[in-house]
mmCIF file of C-alpha atoms (C1' of nucleotides) and ligand atoms in Angstrom:
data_model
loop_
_atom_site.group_PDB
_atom_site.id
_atom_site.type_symbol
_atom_site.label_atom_id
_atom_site.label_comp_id
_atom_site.label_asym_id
_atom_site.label_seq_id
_atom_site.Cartn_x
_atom_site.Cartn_y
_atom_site.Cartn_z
ATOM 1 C CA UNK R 1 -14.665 -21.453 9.472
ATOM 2 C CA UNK R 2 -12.057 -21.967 12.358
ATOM 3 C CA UNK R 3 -12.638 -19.894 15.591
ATOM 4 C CA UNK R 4 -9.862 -17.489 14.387
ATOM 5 C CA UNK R 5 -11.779 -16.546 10.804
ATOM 6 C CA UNK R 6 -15.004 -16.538 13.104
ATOM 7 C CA UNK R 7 -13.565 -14.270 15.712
ATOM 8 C CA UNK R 8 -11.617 -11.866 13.178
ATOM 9 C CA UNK R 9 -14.620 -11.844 10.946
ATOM 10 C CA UNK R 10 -16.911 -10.572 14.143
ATOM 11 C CA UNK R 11 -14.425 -8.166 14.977
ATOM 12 C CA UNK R 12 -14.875 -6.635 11.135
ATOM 13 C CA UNK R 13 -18.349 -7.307 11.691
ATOM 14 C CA UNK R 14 -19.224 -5.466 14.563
ATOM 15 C CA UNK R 15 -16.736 -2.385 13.933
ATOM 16 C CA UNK R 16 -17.978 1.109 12.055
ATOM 17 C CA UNK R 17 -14.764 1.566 10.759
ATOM 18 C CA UNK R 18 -11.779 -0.228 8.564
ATOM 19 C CA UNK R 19 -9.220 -2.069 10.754
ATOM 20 C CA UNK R 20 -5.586 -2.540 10.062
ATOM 21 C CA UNK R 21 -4.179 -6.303 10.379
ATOM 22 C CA UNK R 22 -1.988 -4.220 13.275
ATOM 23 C CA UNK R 23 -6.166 -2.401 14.928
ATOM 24 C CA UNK R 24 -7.306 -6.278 14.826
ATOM 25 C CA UNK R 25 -4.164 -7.871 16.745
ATOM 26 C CA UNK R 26 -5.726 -5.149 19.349
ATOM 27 C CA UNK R 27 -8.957 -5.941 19.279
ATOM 28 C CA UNK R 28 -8.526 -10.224 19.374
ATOM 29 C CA UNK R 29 -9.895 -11.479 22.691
ATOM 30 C CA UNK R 30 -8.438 -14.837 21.737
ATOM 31 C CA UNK R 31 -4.651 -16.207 21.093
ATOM 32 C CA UNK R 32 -3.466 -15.448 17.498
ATOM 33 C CA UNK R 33 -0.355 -15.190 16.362
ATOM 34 C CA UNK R 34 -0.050 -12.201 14.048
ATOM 35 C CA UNK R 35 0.683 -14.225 11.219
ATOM 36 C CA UNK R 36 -2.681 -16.105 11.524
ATOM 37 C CA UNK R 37 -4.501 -12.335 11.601
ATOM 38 C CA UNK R 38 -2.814 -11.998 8.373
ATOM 39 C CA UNK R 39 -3.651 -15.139 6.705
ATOM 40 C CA UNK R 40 -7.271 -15.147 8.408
ATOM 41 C CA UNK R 41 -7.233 -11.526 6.250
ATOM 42 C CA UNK R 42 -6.274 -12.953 2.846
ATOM 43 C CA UNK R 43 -8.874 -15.646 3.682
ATOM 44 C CA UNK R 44 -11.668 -14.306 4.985
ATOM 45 C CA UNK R 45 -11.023 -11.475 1.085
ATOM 46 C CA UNK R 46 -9.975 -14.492 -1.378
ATOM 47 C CA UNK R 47 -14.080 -15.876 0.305
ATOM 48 C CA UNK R 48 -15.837 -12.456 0.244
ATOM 49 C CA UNK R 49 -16.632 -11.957 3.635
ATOM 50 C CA UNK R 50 -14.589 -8.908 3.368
ATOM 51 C CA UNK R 51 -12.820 -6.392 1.047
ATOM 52 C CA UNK R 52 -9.244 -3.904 1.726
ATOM 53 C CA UNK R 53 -7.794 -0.794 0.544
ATOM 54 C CA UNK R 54 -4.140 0.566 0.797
ATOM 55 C CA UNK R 55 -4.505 3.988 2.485
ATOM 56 C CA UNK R 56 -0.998 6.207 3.294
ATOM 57 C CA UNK R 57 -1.244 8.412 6.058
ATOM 58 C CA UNK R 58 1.294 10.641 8.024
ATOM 59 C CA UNK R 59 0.720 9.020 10.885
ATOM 60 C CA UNK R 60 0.428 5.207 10.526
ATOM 61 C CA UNK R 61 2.400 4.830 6.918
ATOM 62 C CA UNK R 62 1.143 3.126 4.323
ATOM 63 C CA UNK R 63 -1.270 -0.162 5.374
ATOM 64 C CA UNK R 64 -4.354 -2.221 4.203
ATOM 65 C CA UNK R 65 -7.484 -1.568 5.810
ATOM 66 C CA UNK R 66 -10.538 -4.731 5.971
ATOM 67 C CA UNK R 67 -14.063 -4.007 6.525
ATOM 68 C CA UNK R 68 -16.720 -6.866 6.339
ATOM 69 C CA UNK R 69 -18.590 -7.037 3.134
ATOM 70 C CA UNK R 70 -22.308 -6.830 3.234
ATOM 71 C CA UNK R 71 -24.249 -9.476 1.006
ATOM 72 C CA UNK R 72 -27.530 -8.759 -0.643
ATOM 73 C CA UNK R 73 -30.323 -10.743 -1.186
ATOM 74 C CA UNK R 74 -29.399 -10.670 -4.798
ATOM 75 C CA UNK R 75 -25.957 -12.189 -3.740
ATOM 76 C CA UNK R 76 -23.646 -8.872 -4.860
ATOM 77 C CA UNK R 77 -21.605 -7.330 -2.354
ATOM 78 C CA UNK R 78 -22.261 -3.787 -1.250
ATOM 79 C CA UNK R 79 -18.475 -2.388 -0.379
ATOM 80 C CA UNK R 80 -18.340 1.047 0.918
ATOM 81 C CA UNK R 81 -15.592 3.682 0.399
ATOM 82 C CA UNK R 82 -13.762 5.679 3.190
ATOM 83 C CA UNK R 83 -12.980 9.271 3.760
ATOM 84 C CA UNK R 84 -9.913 9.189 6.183
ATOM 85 C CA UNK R 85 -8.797 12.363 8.383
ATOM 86 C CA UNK R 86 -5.435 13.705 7.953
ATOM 87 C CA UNK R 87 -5.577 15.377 11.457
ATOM 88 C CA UNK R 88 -7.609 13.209 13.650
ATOM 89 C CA UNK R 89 -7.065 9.919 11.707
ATOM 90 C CA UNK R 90 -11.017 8.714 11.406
ATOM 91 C CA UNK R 91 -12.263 7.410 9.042
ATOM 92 C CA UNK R 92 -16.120 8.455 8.158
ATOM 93 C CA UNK R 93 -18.233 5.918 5.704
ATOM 94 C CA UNK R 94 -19.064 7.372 2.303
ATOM 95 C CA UNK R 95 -21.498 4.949 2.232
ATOM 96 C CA UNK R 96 -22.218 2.421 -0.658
ATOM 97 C CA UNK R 97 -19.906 2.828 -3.525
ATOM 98 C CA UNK R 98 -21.307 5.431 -6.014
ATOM 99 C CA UNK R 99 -18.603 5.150 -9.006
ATOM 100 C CA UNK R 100 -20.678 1.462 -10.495
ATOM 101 C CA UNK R 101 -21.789 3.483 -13.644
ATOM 102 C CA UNK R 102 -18.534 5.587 -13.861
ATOM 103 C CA UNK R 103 -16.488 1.565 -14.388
ATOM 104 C CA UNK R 104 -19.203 0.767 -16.489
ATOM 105 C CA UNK R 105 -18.254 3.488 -18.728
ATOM 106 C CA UNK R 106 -14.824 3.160 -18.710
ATOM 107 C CA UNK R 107 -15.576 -0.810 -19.555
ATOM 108 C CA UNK R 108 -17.293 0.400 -22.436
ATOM 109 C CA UNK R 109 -15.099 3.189 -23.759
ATOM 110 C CA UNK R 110 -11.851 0.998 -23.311
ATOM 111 C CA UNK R 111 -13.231 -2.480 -24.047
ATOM 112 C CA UNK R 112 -11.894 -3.990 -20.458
ATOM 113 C CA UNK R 113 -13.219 -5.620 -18.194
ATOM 114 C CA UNK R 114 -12.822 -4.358 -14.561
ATOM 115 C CA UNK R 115 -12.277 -6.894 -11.730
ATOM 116 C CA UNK R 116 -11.745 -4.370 -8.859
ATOM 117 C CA UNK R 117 -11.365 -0.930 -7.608
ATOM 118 C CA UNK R 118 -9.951 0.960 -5.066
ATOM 119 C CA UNK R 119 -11.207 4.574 -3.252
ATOM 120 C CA UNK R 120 -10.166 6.339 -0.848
ATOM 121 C CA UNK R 121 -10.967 10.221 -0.035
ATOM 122 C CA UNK R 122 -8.360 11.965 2.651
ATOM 123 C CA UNK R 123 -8.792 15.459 4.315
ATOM 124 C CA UNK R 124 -10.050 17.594 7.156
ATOM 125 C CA UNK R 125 -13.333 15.875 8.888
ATOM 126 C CA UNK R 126 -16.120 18.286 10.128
ATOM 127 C CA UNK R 127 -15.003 18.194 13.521
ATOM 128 C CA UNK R 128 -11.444 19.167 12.856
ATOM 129 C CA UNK R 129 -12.339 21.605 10.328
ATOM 130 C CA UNK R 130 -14.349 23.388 13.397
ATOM 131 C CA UNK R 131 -11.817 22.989 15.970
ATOM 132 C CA UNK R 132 -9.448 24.485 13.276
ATOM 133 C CA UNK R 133 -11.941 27.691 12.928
ATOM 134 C CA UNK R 134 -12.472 28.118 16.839
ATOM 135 C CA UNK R 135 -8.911 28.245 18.534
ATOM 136 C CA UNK R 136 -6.177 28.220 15.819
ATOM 137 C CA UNK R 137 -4.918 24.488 15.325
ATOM 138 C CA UNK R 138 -5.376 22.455 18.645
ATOM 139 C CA UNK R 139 -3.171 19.542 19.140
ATOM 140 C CA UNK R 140 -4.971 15.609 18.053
ATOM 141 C CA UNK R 141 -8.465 15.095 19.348
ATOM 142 C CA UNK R 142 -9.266 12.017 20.891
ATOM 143 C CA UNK R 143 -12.079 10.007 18.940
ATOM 144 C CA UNK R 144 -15.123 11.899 19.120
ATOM 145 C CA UNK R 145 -17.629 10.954 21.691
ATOM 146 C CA UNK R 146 -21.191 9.307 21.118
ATOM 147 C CA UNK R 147 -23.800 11.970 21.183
ATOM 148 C CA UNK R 148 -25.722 11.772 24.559
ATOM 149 C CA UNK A 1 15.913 22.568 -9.565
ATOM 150 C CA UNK A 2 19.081 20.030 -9.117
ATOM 151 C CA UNK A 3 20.261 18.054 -12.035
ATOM 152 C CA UNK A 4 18.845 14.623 -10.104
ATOM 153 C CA UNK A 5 15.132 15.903 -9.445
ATOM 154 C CA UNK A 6 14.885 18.080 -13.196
ATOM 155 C CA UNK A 7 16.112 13.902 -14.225
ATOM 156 C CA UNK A 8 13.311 12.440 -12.647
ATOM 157 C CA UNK A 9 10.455 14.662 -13.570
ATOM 158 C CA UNK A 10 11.800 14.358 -17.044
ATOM 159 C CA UNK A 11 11.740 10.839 -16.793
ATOM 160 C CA UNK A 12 7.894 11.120 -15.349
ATOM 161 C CA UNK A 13 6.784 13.890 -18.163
ATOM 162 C CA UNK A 14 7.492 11.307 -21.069
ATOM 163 C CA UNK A 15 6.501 8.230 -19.480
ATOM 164 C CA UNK A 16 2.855 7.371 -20.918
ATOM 165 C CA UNK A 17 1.816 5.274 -17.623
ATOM 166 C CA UNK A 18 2.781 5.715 -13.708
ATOM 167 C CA UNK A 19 6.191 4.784 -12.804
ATOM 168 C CA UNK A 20 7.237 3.278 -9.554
ATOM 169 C CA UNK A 21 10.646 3.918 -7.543
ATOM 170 C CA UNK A 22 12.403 0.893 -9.544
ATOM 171 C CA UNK A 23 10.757 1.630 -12.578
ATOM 172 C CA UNK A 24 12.726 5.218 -12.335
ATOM 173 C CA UNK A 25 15.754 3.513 -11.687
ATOM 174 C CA UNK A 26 15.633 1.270 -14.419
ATOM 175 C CA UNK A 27 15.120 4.509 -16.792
ATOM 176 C CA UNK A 28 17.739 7.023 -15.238
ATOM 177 C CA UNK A 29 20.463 7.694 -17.591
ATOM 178 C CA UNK A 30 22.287 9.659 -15.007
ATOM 179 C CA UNK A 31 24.323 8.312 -12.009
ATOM 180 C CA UNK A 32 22.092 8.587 -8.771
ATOM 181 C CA UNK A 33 21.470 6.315 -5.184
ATOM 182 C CA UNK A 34 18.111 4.976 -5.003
ATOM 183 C CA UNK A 35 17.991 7.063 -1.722
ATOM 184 C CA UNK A 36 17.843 9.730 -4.174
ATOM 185 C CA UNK A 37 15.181 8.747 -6.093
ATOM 186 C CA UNK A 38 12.725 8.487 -3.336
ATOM 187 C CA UNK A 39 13.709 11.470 -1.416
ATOM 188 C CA UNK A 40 13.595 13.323 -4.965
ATOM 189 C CA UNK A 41 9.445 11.552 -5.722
ATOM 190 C CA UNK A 42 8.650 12.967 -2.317
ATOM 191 C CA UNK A 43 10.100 16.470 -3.057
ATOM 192 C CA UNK A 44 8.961 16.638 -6.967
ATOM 193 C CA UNK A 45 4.982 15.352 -5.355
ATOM 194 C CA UNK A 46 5.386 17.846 -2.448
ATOM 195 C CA UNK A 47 6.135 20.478 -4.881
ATOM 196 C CA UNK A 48 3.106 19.066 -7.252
ATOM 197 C CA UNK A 49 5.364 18.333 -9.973
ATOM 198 C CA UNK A 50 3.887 14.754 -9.952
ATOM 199 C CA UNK A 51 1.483 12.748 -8.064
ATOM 200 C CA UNK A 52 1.059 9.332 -6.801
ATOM 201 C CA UNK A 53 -1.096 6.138 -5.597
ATOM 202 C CA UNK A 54 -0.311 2.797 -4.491
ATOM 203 C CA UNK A 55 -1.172 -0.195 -6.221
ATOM 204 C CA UNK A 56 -1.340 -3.269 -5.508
ATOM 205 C CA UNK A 57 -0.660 -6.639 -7.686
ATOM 206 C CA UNK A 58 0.361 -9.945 -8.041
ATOM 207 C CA UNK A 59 3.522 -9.299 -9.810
ATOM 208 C CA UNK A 60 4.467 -6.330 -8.158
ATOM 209 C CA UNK A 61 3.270 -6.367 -4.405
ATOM 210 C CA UNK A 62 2.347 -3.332 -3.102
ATOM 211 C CA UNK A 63 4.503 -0.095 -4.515
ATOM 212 C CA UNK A 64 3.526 3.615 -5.211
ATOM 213 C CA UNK A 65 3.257 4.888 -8.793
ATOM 214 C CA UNK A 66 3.843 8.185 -9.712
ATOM 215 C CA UNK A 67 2.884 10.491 -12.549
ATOM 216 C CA UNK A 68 3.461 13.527 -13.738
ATOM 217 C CA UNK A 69 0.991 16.416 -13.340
ATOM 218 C CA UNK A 70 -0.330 18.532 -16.088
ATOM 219 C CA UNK A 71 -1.332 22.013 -14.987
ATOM 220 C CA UNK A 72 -3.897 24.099 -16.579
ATOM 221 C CA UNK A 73 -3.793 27.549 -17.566
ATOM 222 C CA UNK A 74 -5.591 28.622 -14.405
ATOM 223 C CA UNK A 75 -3.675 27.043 -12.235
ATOM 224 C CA UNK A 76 -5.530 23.511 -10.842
ATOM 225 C CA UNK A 77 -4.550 20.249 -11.788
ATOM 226 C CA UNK A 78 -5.345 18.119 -14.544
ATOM 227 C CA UNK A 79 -4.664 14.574 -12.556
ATOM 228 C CA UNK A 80 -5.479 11.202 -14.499
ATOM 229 C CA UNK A 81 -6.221 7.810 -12.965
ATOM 230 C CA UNK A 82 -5.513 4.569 -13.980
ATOM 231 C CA UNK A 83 -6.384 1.063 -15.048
ATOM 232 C CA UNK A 84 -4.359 -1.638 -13.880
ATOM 233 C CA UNK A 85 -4.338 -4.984 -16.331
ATOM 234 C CA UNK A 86 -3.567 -7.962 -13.495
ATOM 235 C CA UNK A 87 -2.461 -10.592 -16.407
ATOM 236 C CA UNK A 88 0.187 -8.258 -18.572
ATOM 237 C CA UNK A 89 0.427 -5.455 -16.109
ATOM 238 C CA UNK A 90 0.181 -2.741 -18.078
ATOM 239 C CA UNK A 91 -1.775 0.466 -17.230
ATOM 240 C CA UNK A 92 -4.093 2.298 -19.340
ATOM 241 C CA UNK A 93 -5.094 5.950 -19.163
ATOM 242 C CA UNK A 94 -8.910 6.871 -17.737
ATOM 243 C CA UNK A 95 -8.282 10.142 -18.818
ATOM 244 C CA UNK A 96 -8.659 13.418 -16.657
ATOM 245 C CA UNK A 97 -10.614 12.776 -13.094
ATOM 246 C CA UNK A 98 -14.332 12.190 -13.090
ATOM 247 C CA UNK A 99 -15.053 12.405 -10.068
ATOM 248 C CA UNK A 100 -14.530 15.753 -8.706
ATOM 249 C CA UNK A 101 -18.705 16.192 -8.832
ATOM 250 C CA UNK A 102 -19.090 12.704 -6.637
ATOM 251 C CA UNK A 103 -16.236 14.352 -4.234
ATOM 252 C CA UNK A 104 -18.096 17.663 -4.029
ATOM 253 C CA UNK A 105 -21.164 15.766 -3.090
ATOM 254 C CA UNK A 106 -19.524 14.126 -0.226
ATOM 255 C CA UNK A 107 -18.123 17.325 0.535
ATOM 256 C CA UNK A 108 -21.457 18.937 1.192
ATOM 257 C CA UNK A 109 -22.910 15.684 2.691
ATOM 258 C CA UNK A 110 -20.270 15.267 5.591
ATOM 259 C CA UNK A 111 -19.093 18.827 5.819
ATOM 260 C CA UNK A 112 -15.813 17.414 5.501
ATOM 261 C CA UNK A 113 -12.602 19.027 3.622
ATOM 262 C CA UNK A 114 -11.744 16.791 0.770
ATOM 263 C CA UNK A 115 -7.729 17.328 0.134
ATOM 264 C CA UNK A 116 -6.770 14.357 -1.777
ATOM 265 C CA UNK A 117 -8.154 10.754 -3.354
ATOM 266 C CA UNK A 118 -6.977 7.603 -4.635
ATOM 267 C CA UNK A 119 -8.574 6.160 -7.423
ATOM 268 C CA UNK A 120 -7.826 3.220 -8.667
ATOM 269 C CA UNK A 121 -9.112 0.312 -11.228
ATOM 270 C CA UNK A 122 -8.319 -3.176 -11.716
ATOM 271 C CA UNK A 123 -9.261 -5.839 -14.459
ATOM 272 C CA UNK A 124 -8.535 -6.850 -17.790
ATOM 273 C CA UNK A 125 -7.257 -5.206 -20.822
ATOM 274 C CA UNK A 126 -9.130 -5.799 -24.241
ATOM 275 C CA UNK A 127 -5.642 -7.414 -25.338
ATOM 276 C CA UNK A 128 -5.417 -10.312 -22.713
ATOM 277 C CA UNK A 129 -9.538 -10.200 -23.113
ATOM 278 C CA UNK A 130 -8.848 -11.195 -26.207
ATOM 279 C CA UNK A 131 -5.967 -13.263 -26.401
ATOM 280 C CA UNK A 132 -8.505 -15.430 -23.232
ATOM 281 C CA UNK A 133 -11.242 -15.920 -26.091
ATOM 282 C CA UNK A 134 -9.395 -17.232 -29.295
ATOM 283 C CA UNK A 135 -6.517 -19.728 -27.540
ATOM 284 C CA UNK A 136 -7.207 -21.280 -23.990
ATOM 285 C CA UNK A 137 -5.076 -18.799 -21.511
ATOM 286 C CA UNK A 138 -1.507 -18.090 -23.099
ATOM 287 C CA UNK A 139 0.882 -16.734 -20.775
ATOM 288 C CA UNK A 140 2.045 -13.261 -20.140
ATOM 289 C CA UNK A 141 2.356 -11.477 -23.245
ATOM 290 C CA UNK A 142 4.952 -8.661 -23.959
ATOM 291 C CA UNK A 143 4.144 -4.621 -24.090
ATOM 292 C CA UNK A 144 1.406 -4.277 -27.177
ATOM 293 C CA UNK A 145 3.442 -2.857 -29.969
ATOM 294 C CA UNK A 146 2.629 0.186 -31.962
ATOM 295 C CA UNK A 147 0.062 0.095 -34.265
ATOM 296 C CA UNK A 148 1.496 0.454 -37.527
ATOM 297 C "C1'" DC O 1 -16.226 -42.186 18.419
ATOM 298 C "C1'" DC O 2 -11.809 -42.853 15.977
ATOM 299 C "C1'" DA O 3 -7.913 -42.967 12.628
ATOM 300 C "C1'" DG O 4 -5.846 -40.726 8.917
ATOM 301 C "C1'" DA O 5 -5.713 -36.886 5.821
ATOM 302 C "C1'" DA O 6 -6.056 -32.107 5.076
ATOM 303 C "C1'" DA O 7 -5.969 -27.649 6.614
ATOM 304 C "C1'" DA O 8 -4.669 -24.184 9.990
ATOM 305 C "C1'" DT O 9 -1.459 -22.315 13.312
ATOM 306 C "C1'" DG O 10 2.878 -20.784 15.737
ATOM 307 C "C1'" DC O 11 7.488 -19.674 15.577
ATOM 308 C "C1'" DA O 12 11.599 -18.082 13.475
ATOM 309 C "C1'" DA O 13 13.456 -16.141 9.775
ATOM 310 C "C1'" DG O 14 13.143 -13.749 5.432
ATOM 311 C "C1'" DT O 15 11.612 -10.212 2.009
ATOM 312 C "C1'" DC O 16 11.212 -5.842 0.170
ATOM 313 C "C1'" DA O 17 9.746 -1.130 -0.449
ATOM 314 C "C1'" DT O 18 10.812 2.715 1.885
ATOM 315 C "C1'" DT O 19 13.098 5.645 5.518
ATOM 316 C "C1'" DT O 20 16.752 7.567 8.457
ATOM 317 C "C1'" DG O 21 21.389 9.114 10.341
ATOM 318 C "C1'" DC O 22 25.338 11.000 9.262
ATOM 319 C "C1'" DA O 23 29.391 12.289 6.681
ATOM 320 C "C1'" DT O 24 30.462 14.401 2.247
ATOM 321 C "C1'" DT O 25 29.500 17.081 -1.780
ATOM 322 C "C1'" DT O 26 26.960 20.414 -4.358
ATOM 323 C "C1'" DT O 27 24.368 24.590 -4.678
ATOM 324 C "C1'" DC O 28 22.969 29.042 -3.156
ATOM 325 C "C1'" DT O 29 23.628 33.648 -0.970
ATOM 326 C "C1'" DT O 30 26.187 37.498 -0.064
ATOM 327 C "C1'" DA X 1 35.380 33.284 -2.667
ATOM 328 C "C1'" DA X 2 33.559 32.052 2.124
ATOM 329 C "C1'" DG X 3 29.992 30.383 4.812
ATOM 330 C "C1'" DA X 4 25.427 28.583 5.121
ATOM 331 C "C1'" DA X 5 21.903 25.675 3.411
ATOM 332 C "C1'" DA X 6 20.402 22.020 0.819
ATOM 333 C "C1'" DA X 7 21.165 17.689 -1.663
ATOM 334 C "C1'" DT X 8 23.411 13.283 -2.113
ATOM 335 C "C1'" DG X 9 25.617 8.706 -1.094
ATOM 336 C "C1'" DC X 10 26.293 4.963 1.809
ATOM 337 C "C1'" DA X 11 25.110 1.903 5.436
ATOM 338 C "C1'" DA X 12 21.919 0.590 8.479
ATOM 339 C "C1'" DA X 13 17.224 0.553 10.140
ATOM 340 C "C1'" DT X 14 12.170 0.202 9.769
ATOM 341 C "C1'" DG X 15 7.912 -1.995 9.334
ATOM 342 C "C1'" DA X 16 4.333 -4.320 6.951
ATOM 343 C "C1'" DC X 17 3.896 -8.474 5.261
ATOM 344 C "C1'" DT X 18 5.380 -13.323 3.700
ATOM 345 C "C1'" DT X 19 7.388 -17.951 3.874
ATOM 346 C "C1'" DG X 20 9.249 -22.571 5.503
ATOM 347 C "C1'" DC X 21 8.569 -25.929 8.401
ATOM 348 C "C1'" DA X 22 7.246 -28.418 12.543
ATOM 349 C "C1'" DT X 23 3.145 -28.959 15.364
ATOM 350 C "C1'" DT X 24 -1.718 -28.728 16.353
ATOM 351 C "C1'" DT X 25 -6.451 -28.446 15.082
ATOM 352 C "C1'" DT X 26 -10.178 -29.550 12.149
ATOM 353 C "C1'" DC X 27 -12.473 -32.392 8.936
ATOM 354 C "C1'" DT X 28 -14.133 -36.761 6.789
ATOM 355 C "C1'" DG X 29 -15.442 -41.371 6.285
ATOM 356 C "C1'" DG X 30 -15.942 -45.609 8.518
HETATM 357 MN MN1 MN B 1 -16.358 1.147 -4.911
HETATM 358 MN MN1 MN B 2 -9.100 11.794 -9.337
HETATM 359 ZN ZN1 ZN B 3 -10.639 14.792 11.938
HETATM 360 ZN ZN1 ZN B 4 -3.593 -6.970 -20.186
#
DNA sequence: CCAGAAAATGCAAGTCATTTGCATTTTCTT
DNA sequence: AAGAAAATGCAAATGACTTGCATTTTCTGG
């Protein structure tokens, strides 16, 4: 592990939320070229330390997101899945991925064997759906503050 | 309906797997600009004529795919998703969505608005599964052919 | 600690799916 | 058929991501 996979790994680490290659080059405290964030990404994935997901949205196009991958004692990986808002552009953590059995399944009805999978859930998050219902369509929120 | 987009959808309605951009072009039998071929995917999806993901893959890179839709007699949907073979890149049919309960659930959970998803799998077909067992690793293999 | 090998990085340029601006053509409305 | 609106073609731009290659950093064994 060089400093760059170290420092883009604790910057996956440490955030609630996916990150572009573009939301780490904002976040690096330390000199990278861009091209390093985007190798460090294929190797910190190709090692497990952390998984993607294309997601298209109005506002930032069509762009992988990384989160860190979580390893259990048992040495699998618990990935999460993402629910991304179309009008404030958040994304909120489904949690740990539910759809295991559902692959099984299909690996059973169709005789393949799956090696990966990719979901992603987009509409209106709680807070814009309220904001929506109070005064008709306000302009972007900023992110939404941490409860006092 | 122009002549260029009633092409397209065509071309979409009796393709068995998700098409990208160039795989449209490749299968147009009518004189059109690539231009037009995206601009007409983002009208026919906009219109829910067809709709799409993007993929990912070695061969390929990243690209969208797009299907056409199926609706029912009352009205909603019937949207498929799709298994991705990553040694003869061919796609295989899951069927209609299964996971309209999970999405509910999260629904409820997060009080969000779901609007859309991406669902997508990855693996092996039970052809290059096969074809990995009996000889060490053969190279790419053609389209399967018809049974007989 | 040190030399050499291997791997990682920076920089410049390239790739490629997709988008955009604008002039022209086709389609629609009256 | 005339004018307006929408669709299309062509050329150029965009933007995420990749690649080649020279240089620097890291690793490994002595
Ligand atoms: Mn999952
Ligand atoms: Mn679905
Ligand atoms: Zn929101
Ligand atoms: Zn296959």
């Amino acid at each position: 592990m060089t400093r760059a996979r170290k420092h883009i790994l604790d910057i996956l680490t440490s955030s609630e939320v996916p990150l572009s290659a573009q939301d780490i080059e904002q976040r690096k405290t330390i000199e990278m070229n861009s091209v390093t964030v985007y190798r460090t990404l294929h190797y910190l994935e190709a090692h497990e330390y952390c998984d993607s997901f294309p997601l298209t949205c109005s506002e930032h196009g069509t762009e992988r997101y990384y989160s860190a991958v979580h390893h259990r004692t048992d040495g699998t990986c618990d990935h999460h899945h993402w629910f991304h808002c179309i009008e404030c552009h958040q994304f909120i953590d489904l949690g740990t991925c539910r759809i295991d059995e559902l692959i099984a399944g299909y690996e059973k009805e169709l005789s393949v064997s799956v090696v990966g999978h990719s979901l992603s859930l987009t509409g209106v998050c709680a807070r814009c759906l309220q904001t929506r219902d109070h005064s008709g369509n306000r302009e972007h929120q900023g992110p939404p503050q941490a409860e006092g």
